[in-house]
Short mmCIF file of C-alpha atoms in Angstrom, two decimals:
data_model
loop_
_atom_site.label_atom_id
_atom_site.label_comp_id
_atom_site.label_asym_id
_atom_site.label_seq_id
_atom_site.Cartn_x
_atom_site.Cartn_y
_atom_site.Cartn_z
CA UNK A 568 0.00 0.00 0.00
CA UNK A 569 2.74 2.06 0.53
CA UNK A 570 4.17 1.12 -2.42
CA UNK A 571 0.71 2.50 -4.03
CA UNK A 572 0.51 5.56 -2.37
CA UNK A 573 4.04 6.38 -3.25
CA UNK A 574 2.96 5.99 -6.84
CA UNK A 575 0.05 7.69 -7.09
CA UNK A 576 1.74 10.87 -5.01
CA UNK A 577 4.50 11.05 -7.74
CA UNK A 578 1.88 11.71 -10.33
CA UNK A 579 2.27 15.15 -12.08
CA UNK A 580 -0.67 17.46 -9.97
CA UNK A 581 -3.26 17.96 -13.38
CA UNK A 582 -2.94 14.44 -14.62
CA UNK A 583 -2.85 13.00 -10.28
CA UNK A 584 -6.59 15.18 -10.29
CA UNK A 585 -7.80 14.59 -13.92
CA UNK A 586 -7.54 11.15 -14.14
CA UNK A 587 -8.92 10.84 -10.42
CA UNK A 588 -11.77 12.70 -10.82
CA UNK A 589 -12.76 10.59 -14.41
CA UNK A 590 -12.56 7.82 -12.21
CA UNK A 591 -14.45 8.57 -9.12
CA UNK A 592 -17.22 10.00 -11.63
CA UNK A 593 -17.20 6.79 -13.61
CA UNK A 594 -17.61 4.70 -10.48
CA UNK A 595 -20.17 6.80 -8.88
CA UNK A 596 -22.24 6.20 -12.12
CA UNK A 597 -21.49 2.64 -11.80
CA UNK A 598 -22.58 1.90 -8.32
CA UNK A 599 -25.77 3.68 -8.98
CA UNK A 600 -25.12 7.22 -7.16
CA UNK A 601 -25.76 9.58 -9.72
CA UNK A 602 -27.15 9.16 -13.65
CA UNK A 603 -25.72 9.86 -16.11
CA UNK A 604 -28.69 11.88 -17.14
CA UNK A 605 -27.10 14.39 -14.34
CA UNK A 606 -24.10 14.49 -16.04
CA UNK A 607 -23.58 14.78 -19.96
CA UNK A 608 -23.95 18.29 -21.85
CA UNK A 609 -27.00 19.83 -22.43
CA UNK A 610 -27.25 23.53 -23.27
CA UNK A 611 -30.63 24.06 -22.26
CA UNK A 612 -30.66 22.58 -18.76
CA UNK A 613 -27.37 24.61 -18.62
CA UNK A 614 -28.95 27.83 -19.31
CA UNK A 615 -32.27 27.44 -18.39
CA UNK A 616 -31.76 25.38 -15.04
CA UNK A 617 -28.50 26.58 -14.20
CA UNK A 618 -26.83 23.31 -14.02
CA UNK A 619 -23.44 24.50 -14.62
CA UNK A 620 -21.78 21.09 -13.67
CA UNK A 621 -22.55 19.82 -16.99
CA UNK A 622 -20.07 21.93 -18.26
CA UNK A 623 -17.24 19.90 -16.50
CA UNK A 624 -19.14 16.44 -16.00
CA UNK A 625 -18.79 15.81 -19.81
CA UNK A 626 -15.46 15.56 -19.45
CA UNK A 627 -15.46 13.22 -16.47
CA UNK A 628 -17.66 10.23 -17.64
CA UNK A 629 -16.44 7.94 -19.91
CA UNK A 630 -18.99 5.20 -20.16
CA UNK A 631 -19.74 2.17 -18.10
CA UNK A 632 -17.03 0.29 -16.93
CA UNK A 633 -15.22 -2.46 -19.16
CA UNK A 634 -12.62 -2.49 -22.02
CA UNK A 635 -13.56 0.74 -23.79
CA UNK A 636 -13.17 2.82 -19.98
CA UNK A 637 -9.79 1.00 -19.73
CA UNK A 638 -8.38 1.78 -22.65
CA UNK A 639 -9.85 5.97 -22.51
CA UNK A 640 -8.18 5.75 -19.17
CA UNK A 641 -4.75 3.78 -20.24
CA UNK A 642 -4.40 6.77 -23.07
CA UNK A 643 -5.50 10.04 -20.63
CA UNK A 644 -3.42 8.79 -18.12
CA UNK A 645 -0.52 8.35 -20.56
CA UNK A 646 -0.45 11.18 -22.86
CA UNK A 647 -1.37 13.90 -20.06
CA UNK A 648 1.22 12.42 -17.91
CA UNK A 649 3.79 12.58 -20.28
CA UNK A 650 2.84 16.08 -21.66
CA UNK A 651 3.02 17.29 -18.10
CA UNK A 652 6.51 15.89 -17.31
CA UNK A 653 7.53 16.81 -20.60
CA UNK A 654 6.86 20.70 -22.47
CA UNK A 655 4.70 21.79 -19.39
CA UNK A 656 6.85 20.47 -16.45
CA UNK A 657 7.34 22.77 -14.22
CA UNK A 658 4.03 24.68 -15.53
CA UNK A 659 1.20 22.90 -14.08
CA UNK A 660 -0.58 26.59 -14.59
CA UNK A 661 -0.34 26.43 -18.24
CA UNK A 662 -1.29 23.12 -18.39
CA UNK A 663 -4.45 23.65 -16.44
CA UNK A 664 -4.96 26.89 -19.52
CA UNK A 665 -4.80 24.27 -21.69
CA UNK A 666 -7.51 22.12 -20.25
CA UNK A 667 -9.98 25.46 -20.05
CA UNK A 668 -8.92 26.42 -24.05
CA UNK A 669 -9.40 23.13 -24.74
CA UNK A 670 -13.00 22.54 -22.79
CA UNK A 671 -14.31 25.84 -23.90
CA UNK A 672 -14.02 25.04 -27.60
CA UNK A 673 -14.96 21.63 -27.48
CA UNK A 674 -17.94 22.80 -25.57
CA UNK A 675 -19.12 25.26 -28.48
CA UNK A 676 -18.34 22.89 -31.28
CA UNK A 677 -20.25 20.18 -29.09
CA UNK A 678 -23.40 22.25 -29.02
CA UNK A 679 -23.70 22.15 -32.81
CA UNK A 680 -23.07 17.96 -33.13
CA UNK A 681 -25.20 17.57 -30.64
CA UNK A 682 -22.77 15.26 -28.29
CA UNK A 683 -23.27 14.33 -24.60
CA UNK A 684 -20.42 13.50 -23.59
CA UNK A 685 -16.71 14.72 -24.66
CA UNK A 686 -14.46 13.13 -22.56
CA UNK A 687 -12.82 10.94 -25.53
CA UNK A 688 -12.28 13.98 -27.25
CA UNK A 689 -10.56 15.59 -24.82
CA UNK A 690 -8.46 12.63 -24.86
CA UNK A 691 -7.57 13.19 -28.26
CA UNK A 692 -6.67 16.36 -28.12
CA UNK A 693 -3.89 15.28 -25.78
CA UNK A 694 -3.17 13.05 -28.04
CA UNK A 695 -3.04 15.40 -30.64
CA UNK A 696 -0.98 18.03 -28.97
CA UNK A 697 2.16 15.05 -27.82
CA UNK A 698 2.02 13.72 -31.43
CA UNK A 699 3.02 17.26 -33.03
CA UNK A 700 5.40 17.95 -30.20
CA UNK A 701 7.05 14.93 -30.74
CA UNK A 702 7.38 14.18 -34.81
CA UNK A 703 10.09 11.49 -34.93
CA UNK A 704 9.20 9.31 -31.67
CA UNK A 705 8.18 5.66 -33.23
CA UNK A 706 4.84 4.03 -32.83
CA UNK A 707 4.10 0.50 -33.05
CA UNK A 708 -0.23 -0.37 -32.92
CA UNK A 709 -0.58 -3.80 -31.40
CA UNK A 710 2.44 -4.81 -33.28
CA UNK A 711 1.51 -4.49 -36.82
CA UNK A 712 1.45 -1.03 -38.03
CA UNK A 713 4.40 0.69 -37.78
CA UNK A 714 4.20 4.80 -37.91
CA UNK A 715 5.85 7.85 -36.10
CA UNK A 716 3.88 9.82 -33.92
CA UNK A 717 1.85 13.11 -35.83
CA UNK A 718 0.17 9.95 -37.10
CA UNK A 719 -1.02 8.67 -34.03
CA UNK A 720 -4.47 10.80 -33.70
CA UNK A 721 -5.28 9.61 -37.37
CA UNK A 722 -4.50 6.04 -36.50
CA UNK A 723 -7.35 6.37 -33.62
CA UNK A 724 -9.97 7.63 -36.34
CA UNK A 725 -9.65 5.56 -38.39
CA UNK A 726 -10.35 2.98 -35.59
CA UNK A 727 -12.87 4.84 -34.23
CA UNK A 728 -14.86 4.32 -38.24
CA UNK A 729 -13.84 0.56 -38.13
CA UNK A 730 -15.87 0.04 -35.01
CA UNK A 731 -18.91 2.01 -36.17
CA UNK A 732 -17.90 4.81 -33.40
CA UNK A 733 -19.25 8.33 -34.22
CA UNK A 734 -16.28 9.96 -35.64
CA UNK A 735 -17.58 13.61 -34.48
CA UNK A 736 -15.75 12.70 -31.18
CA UNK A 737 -12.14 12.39 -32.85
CA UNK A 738 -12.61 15.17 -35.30
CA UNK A 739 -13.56 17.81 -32.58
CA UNK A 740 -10.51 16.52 -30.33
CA UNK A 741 -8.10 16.55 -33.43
CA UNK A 742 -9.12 20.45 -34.59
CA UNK A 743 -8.96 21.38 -30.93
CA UNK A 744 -5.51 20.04 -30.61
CA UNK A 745 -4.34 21.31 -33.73
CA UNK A 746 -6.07 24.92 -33.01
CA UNK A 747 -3.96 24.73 -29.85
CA UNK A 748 -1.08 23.77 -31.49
CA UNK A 749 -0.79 26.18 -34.04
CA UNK A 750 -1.53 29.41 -31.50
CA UNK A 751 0.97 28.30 -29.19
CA UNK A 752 3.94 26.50 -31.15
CA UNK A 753 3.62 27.89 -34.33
CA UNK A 754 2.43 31.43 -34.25
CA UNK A 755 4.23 32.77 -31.78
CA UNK A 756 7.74 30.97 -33.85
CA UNK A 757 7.00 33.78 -36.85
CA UNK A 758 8.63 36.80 -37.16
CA UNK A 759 5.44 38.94 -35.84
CA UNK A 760 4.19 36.55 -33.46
CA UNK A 761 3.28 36.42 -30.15
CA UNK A 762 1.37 33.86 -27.61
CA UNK A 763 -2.18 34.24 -28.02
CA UNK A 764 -2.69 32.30 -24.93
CA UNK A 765 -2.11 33.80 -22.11
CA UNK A 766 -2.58 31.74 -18.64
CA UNK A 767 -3.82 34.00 -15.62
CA UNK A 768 -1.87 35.48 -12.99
CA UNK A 769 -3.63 34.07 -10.12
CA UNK A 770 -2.86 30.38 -11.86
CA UNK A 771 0.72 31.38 -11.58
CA UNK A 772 0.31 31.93 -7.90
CA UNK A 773 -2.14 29.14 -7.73
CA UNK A 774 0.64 26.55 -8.56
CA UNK A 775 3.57 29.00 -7.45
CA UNK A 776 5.48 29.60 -10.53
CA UNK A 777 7.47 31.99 -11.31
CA UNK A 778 5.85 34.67 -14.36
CA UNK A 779 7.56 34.22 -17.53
CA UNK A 780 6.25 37.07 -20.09
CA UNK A 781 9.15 35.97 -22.68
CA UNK A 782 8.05 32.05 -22.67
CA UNK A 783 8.76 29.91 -25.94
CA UNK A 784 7.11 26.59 -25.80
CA UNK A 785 9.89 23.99 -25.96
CA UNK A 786 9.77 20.58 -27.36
CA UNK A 787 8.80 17.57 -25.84
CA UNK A 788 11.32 15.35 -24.04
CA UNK A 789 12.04 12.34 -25.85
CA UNK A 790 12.04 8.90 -23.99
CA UNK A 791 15.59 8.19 -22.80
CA UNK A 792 16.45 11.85 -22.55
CA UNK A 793 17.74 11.29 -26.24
CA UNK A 794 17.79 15.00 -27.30
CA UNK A 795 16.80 15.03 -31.19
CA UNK A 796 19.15 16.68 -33.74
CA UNK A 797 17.51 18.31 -37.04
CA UNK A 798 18.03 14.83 -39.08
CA UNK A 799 15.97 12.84 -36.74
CA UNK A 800 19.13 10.77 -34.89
CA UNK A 801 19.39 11.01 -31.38
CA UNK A 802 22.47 12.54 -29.68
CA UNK A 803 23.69 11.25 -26.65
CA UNK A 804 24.49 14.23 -23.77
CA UNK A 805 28.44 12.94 -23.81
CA UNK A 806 27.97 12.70 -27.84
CA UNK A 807 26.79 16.35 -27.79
CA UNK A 808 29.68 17.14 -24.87
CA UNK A 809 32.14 15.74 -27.54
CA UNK A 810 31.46 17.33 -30.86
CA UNK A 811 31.15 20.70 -29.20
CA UNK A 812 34.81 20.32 -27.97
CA UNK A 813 35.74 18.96 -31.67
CA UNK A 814 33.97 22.30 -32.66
CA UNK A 815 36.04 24.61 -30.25
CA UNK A 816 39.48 22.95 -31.03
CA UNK A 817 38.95 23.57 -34.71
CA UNK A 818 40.16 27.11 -35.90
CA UNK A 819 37.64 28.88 -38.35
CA UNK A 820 38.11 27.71 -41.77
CA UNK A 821 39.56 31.03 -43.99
CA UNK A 822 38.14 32.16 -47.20
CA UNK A 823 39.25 31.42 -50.40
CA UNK A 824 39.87 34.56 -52.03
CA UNK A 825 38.02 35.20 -55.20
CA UNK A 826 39.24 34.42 -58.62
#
C-alpha cells in the first residue's frame, strides 16, 4: 500500500486530479449514485436550469465500466502524464490553460453535433498536442502497423470508423488540438508573433510559478532523454559534450579569395 501511495503521489498534480476525478465519476455512475442523465452536456438545462456542472461532467464520464473505460483511461493517463513531465513540467498553470482552451471550444463545437459527452475527445486532443510535439518518436499499434507519432491521432480515427464509433468525437478533439497547437507552437515561432494564450496570474500563484512574459514553448522530451538533432538521430548528452569540444578545437576555416 505504501508502495501505491508512493505511486500515485508522484503523479504530475493535473494528470494525479484529472484522471482521479474521471474515475471517481465513472464509479459513482457505476454503483448507482448519480445518472448519467445528471451528467452529460445539455445547453438548455445549462442555461435554463442553471446546471453549470454539466459543463465539466462531460469531461469526467467515460462510459460504463469495461474495455472501452480501460483503454480511454490507459491513453489520458498516458499522454497527459507525459505532456506534463515533458513541455509543461514545471508549468502545471499552463497546463491547467490548456484544459480550459481546450473545454471551452470543445464545448461550443459540441453544441452544434449535438454530443453528450466529450471526454474521448478531450483525450484526443492530448493526443493530438504530444504527437506534433514529438514528430520522430516511433509508434508501433498492437504490433503491426508501424508509424511515427503526428500519425497517431489519425491512427485512432480511423479505428474509431472501423468500429462504427461516431467519428464527431475524434474530429472535434483533433481540430482542438491542432487549433492549440498552431496558437501556441507555431504562431508565436514567426517573425510577428506572439502567444495568443495567455494563462492568468492568479494560476501562476495558484501553482507557485514563477511569471515568464518571454516564454517559448519547448519541445517535448524524448524517452531516454535522447535529445533530437535536425536529421531525426538522437544525440547522446556525452555525444553532444564531444562534438562541441571537436567544434572549439577547430580554428575557423579562412576564405578562399576570389578568382
Amino acid at each position: 500500500m505504501n508502495a501505491l501511495r508512493q505511486f500515485y503521489l508522484e503523479i504530475p498534480v493535473v494528470t494525479r486530479v484529472y484522471t482521479t476525478v474521471c474515475c471517481l465519476c465513472t464509479l459513482a455512475v457505476h454503483l448507482d449514485l448519480v445518472s448519467p442523465l445528471q451528467l452529460y452536456f445539455n445547453p438548455t438545462l445549462i442555461v435554463r436550469k442553471f446546471q453549470i456542472w454539466r459543463l465539466a461532467t462531460t469531461f469526467l464520464y467515460f462510459g460504463t465500466i469495461g474495455i472501452s473505460f480501460f483503454f480511454n483511461m490507459v491513453f489520458t493517463y498516458r499522454y497527459c502524464r507525459m505532456l506534463e513531465d515533458g513541455s509543461f513540467r514545471g508549468r502545471s498553470s499552463d497546463f491547467v490553460m490548456m484544459f480550459i482552451f481546450g473545454g471551452v471550444l470543445m464545448t461550443f463545437f459540441g453544441i452544434f453535433v449535438n454530443l453528450l459527452f466529450l471526454g474521448q475527445a478531450f483525450t484526443l486532443m492530448l493526443v493530438y498536442v504530444w504527437s506534433r510535439r514529438n514528430p520522430l518518436v516511433p509508434m508501433n499499434f498492437f504490433g503491426v502497423l508501424n508509424f511515427q507519432a503526428p500519425y497517431l491521432p489519425w491512427v485512432l480515427l480511423c479505428c474509431s470508423m472501423i468500429l462504427g464509433n461516431t467519428v464527431w468525437v475524434d474530429i472535434i478533439g483533433m481540430g482542438v488540438g491542432h487549433i492549440y497547437y498552431v496558437l501556441e507552437d507555431v504562431y508565436p515561432q514567426l517573425s510577428n508573433g506572439y502567444r495568443l494564450i495567455k494563462t492568468p496570474y492568479f494560476l501562476k500563484r495558484l501553482f507557485n510559478e514563477h511569471v515568464d512574459q518571454n516564454y517559448q514553448a519547448a519541445p517535448e522530451e524524448r524517452p531516454g532523454g535522447f535529445l533530437w538533432g535536425g536529421e531525426g538521430q538522437p544525440l547522446l548528452p556525452n555525444q553532444q559534450r564531444e562534438e562541441a569540444g571537436e567544434q572549439r578545437q577547430q580554428p575557423p576555416q579562412e576564405e578562399l579569395p576570389a578568382q
